[in-house]
PDB file of C-alpha atoms in Angstrom:
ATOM      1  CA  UNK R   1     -20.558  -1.542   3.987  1.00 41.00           C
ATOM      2  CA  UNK R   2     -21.639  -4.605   6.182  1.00 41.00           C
ATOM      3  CA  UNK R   3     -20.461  -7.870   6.775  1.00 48.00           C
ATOM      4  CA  UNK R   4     -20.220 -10.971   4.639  1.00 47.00           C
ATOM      5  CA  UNK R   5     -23.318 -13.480   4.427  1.00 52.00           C
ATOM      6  CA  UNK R   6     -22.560 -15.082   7.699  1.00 59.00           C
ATOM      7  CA  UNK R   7     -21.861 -11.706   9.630  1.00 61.00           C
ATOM      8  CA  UNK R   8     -18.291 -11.965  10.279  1.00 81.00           C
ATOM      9  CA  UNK R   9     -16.369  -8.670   9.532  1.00 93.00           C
ATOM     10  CA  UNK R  10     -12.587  -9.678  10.408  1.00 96.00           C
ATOM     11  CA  UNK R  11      -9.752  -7.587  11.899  1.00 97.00           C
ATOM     12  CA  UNK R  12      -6.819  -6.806   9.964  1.00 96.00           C
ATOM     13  CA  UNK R  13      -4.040  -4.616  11.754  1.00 98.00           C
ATOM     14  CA  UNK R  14      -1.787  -3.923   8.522  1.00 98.00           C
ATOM     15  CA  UNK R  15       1.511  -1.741   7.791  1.00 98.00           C
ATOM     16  CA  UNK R  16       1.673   0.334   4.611  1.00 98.00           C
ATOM     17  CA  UNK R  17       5.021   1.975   3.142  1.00 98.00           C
ATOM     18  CA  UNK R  18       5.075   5.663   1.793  1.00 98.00           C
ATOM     19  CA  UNK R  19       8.488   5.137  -0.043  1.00 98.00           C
ATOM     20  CA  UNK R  20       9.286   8.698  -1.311  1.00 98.00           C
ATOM     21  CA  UNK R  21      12.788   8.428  -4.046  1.00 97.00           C
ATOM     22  CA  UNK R  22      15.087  11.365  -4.120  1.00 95.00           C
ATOM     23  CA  UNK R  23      13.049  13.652  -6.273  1.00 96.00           C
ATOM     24  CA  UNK R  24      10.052  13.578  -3.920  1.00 96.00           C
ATOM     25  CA  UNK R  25       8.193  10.692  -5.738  1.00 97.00           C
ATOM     26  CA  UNK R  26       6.118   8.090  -4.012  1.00 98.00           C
ATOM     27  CA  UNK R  27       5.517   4.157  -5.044  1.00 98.00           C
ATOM     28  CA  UNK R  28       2.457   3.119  -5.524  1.00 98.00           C
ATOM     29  CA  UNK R  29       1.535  -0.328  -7.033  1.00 98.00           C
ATOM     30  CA  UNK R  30      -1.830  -0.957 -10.036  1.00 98.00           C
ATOM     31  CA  UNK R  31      -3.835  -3.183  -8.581  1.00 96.00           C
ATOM     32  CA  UNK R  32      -6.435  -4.983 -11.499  1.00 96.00           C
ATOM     33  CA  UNK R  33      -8.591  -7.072 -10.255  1.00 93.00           C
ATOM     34  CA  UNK R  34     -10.063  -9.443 -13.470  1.00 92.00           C
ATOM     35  CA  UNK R  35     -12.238 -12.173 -11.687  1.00 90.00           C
ATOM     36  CA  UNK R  36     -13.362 -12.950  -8.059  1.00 90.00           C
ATOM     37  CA  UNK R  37     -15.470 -10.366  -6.201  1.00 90.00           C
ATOM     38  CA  UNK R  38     -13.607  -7.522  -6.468  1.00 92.00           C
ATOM     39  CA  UNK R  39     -13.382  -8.189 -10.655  1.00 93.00           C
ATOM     40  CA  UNK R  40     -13.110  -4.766 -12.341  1.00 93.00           C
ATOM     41  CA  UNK R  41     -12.107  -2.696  -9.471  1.00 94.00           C
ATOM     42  CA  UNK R  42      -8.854  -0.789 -10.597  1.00 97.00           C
ATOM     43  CA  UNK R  43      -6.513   1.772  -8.197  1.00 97.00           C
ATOM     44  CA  UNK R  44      -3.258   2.668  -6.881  1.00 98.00           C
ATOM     45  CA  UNK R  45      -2.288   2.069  -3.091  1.00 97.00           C
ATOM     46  CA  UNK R  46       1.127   1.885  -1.496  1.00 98.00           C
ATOM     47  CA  UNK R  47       3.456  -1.487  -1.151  1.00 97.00           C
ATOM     48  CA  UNK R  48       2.339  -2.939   2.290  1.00 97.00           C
ATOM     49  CA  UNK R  49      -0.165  -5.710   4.207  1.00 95.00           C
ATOM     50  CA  UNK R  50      -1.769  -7.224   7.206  1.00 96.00           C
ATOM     51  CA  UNK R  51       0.347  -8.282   9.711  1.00 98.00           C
ATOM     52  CA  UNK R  52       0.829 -11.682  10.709  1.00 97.00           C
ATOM     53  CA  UNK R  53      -0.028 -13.269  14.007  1.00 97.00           C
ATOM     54  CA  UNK R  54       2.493 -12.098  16.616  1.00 97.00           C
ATOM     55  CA  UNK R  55       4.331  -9.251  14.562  1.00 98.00           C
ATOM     56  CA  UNK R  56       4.289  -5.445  14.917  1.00 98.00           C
ATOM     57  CA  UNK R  57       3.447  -3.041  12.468  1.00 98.00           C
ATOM     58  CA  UNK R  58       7.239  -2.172  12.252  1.00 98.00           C
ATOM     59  CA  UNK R  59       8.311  -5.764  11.590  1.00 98.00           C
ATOM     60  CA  UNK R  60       5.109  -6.376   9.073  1.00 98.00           C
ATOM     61  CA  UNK R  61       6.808  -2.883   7.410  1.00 98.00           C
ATOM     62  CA  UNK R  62      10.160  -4.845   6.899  1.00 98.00           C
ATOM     63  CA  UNK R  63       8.626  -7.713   5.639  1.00 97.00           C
ATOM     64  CA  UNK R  64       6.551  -6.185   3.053  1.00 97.00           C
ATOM     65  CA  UNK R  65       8.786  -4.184   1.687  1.00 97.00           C
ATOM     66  CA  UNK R  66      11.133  -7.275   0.870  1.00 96.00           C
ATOM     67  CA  UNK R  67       8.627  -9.037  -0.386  1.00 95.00           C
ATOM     68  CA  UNK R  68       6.394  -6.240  -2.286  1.00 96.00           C
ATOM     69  CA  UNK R  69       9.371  -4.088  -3.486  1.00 97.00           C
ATOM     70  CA  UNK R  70      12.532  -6.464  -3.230  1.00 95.00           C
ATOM     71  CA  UNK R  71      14.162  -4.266  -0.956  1.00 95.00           C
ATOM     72  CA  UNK R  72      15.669  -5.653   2.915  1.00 95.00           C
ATOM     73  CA  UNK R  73      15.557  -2.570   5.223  1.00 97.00           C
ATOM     74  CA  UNK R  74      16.877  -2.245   8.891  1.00 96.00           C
ATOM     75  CA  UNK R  75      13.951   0.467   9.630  1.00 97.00           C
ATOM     76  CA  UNK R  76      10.736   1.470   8.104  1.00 97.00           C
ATOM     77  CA  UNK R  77      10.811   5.029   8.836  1.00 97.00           C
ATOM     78  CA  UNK R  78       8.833   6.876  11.095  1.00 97.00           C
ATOM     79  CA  UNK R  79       4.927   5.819  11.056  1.00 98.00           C
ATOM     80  CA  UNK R  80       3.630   9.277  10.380  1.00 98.00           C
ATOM     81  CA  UNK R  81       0.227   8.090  10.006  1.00 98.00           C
ATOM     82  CA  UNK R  82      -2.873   6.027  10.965  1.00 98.00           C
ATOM     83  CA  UNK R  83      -6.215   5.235   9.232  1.00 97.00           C
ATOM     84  CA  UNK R  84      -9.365   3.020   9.855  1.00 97.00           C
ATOM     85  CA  UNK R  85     -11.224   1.452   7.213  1.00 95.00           C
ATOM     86  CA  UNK R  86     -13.294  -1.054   6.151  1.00 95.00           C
ATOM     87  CA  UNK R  87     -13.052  -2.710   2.801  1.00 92.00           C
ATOM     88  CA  UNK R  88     -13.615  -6.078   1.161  1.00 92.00           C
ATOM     89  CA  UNK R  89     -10.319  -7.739   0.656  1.00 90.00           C
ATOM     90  CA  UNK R  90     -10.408  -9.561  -2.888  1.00 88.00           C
ATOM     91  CA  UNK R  91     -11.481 -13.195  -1.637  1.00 88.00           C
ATOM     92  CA  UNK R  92     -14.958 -11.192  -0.687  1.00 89.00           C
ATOM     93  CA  UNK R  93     -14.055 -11.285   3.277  1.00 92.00           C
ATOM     94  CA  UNK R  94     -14.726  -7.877   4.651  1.00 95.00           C
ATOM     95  CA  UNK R  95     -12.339  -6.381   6.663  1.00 96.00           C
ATOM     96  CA  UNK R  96     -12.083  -3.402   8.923  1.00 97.00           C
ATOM     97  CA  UNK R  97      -8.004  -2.144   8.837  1.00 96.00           C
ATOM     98  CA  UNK R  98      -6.327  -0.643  11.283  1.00 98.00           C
ATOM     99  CA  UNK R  99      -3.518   0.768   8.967  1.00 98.00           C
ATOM    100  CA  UNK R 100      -0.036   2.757  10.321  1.00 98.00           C
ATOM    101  CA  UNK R 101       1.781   4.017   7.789  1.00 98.00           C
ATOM    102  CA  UNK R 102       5.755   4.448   7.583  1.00 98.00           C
ATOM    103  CA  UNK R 103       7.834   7.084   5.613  1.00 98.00           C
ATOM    104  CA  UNK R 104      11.091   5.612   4.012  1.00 98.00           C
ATOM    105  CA  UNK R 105      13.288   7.774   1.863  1.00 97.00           C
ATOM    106  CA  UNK R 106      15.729   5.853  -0.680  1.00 96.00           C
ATOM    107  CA  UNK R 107      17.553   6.920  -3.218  1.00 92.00           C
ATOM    108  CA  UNK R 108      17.419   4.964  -6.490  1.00 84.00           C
ATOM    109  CA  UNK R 109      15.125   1.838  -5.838  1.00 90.00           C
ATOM    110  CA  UNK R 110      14.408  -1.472  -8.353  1.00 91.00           C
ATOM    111  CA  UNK R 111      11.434  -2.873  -7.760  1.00 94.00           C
ATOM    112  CA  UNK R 112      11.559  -6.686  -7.693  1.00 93.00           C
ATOM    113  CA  UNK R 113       8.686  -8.686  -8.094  1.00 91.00           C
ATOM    114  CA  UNK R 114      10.809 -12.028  -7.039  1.00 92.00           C
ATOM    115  CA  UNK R 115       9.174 -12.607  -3.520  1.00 91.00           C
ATOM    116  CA  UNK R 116       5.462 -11.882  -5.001  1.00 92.00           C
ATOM    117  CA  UNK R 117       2.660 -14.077  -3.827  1.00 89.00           C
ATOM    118  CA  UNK R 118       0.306 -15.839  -6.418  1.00 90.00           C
ATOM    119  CA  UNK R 119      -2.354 -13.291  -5.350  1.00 87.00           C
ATOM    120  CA  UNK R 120       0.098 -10.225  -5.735  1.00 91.00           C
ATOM    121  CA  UNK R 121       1.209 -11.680  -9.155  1.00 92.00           C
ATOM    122  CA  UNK R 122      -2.479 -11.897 -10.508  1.00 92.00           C
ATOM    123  CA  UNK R 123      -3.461  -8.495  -9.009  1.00 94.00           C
ATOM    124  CA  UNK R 124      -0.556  -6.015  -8.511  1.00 94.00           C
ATOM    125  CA  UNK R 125      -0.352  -5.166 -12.363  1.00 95.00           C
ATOM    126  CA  UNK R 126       2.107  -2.026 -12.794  1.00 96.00           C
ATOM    127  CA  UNK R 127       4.296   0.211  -9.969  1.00 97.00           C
ATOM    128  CA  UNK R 128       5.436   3.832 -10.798  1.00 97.00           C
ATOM    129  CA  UNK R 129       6.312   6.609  -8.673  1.00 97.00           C
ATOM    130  CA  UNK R 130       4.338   9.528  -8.762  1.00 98.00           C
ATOM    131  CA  UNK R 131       5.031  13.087  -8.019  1.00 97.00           C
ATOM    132  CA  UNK R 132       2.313  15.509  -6.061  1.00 97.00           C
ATOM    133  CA  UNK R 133       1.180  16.656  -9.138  1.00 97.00           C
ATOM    134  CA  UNK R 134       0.583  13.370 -10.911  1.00 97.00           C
ATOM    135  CA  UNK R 135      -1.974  12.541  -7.947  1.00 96.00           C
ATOM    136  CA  UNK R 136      -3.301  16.291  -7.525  1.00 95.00           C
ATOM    137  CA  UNK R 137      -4.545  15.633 -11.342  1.00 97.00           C
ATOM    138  CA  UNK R 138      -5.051  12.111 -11.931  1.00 97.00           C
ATOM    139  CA  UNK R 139      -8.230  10.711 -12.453  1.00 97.00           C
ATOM    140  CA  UNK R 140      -7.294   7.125 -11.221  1.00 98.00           C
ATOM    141  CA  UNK R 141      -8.697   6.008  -8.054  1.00 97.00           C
ATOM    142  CA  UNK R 142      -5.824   6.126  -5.344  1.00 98.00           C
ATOM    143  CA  UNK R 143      -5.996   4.619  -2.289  1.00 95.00           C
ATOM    144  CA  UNK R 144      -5.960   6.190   0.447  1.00 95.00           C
ATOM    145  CA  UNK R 145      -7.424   9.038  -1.043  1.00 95.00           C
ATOM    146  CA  UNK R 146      -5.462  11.197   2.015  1.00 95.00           C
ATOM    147  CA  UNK R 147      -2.103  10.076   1.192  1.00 97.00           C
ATOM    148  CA  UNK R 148      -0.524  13.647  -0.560  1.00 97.00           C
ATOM    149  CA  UNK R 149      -1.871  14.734   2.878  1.00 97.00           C
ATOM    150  CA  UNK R 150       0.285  12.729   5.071  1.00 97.00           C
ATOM    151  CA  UNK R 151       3.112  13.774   2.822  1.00 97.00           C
ATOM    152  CA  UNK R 152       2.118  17.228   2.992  1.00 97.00           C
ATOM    153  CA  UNK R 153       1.867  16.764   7.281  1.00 97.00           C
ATOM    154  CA  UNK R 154       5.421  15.688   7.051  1.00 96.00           C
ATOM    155  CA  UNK R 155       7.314  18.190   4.766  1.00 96.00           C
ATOM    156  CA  UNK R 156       7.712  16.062   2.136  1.00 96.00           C
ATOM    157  CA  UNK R 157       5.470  17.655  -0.344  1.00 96.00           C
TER     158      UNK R 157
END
């Protein structure tokens, strides 16, 4: 991939939730995109976002999972993981992530669309939790494509 028209690849530091229930199932939101530059692109990633200016990964954790799940939480979990990439985000801005992900374990958990941005509303489509061998045989693109490995790396799966 390269950079936009006028060259300019930003940086986007973001935090990104495994959230594994208590049958060993992980959340993972639809996104659809139907217009704008990404229009038609379809997958499956994990609640979470970029940080914003002046927060850690940990606190950007907290905050995302209020807003992307409905659910307040004290700590993240443990970040078990890290991962570059570079991607366009949907407005057509490229963007090279630095992404640490976090491994929180609930029990029974309602997802709550309430504190949803605009953007999240048009995109973020469905949620459901999947189990190792729904993403071992799916044929949906998930993203990132390494995430049963980071569960598997951490005795989850």
């Amino acid at each position: 991939m390269s950079a936009g028209d006028d060259g300019v690849m930003i940086e986007r530091p973001s935090a990104r939730l495994l959230v594994v229930d208590g049958r060993d199932r992980l959340l993972l939101f639809r996104f659809e995109h139907r217009s704008g530059p990404l229009q038609g692109k379809v997958f499956w990633a994990t609640p979470g976002g970029g940080l914003d200016p002046g927060e850690t990964y940990e606190e950007a954790a907290r905050r995302e999972m209020f807003e992307e799940v409905g659910l307040r939480i004290e700590d993240p979990g443990p970040q078990i993981a890290r991962r570059e990439a570079t991607f366009p985000l949907s407005d057509g801005t490229l963007a090279h992530a630095d992404e640490r992900y976090f491994l929180l374990k609930v029990d029974d958990l309602a997802v709550s669309s309430t504190g949803w941005t605009d953007l999240e509303r048009d995109v973020m489509t469905d949620h459901r939790w999947w189990s190792r061998e729904d993403l071992d045989t799916t044929p949906d693109q998930i993203w990132p494509e390494t995430i049963a490995d980071m569960l598997v790396a951490v005795g989850v799966w």
